[in-house]
XYZ file of C-alpha atoms in Angstrom:
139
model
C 69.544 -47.841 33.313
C 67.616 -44.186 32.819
C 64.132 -44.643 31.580
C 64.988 -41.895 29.002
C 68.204 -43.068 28.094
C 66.417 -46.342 27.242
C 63.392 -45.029 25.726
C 65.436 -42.526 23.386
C 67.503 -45.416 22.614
C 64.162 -47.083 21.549
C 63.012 -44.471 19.914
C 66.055 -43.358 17.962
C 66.236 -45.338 15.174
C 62.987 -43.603 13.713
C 63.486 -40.028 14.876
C 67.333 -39.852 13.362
C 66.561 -41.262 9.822
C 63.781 -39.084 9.327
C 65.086 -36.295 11.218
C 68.196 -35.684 9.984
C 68.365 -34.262 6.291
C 72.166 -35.198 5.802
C 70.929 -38.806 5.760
C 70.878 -38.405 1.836
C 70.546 -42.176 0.020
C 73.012 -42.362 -2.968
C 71.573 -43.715 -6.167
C 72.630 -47.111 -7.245
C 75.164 -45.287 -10.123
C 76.780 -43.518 -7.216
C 77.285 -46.723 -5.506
C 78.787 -48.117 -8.570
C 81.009 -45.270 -9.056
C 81.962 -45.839 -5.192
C 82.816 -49.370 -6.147
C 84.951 -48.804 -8.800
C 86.984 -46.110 -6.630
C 87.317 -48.794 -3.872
C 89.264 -50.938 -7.124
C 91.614 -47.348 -7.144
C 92.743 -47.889 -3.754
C 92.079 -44.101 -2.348
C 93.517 -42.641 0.658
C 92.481 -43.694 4.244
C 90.147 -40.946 4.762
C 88.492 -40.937 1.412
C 87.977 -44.585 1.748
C 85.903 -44.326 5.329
C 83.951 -41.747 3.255
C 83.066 -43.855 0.611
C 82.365 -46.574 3.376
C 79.992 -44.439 4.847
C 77.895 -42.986 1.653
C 78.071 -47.387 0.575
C 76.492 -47.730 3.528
C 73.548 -45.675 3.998
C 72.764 -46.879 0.265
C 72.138 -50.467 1.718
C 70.761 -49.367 4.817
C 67.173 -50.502 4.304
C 67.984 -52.497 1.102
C 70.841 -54.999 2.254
C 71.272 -54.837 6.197
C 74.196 -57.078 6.171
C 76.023 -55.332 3.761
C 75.163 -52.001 5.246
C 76.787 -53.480 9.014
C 80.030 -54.562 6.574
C 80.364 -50.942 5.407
C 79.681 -49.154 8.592
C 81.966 -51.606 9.770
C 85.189 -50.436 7.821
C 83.964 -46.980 8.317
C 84.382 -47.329 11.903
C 87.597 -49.012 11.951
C 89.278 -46.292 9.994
C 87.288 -43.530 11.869
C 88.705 -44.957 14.911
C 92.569 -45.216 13.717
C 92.010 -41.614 13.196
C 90.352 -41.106 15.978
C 87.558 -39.057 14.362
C 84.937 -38.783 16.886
C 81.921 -37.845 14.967
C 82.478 -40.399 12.232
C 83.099 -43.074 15.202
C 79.240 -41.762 16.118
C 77.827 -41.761 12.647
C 78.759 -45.625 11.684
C 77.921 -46.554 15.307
C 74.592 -45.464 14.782
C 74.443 -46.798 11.438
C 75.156 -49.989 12.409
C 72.747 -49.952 15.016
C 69.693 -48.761 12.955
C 70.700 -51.689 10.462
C 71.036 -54.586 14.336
C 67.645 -52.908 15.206
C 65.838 -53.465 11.994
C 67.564 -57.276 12.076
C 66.102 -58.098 15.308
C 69.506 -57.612 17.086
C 68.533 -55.493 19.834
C 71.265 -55.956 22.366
C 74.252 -55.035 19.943
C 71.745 -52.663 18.305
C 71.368 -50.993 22.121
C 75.249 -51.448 22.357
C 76.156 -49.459 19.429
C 73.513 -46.730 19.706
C 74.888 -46.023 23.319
C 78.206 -46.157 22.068
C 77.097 -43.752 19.448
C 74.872 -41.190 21.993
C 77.858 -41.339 24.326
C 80.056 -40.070 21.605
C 78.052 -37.059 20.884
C 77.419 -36.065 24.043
C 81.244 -35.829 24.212
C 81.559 -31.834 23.650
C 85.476 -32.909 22.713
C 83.836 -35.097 19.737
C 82.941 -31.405 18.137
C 86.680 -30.796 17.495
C 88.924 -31.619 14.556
C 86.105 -32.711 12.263
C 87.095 -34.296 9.243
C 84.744 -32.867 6.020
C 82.408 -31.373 8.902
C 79.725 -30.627 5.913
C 79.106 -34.370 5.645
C 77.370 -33.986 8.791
C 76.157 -30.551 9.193
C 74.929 -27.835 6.247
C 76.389 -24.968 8.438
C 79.815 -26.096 9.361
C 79.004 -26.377 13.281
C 78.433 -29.653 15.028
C 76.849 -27.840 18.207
């Protein structure tokens, strides 16, 4: 394996969460709200979206329930074959393995997730692109 494939893999986990400023933490009455829409059965795509914003609320609170989330999220991202979310829950997942002690599937699902992005086809057809980036371009 690459030295810096590995050691950015290392290092990742830290340098995306404080990094990136779309990692915004929903309050717990957001989550609640979220909860209550699951009960309303919403479409596919508004479903992996509430997945994902459930998920990054319990990412350094509830680990387990913060895999279970990104979980979902991924499976629907996948059906649709939305690249970028794919990446997002990957990583999501993997920050939540790493800080469990699970290094090997955290390792498998952050080079899952870098593999993704480094896909220049992953930059097309992006569902609610603003989830991810403040200026509409993934680049």
């Amino acid at each position: 394996m690459n030295y810096f494939k590995l050691l950015l893999v290392v290092l990742f986990p830290a340098l995306a969460i404080g990094q990136n400023p779309l990692y915004i933490f929903p309050s717990k009455q957001q989550v609640d709200s979220m909860h209550l829409a699951l009960e309303r059965k919403p479409d596919d795509t508004t479903l992996m979206a509430i997945y994902k914003n459930i998920s990054v609320y319990y990412l350094e609170s509830n680990r387990d329930s913060c895999i279970y989330f990104s979980g979902l999220q991924l499976s629907i991202a996948r059906k649709f074959n939305l690249k970028l979310w794919q990446a997002y829950a990957l990583h999501t997942q993997g920050y939540a393995l790493w800080n469990k002690g699970k290094y090997i599937q955290a390792l498998q699902a952050f080079l899952e997730s870098i593999k993704i992005a480094e896909d220049k086809e992953s930059e097309k057809d992006i569902w609610q692109i603003s989830e991810f980036y403040e200026n509409n371009n993934p680049q």
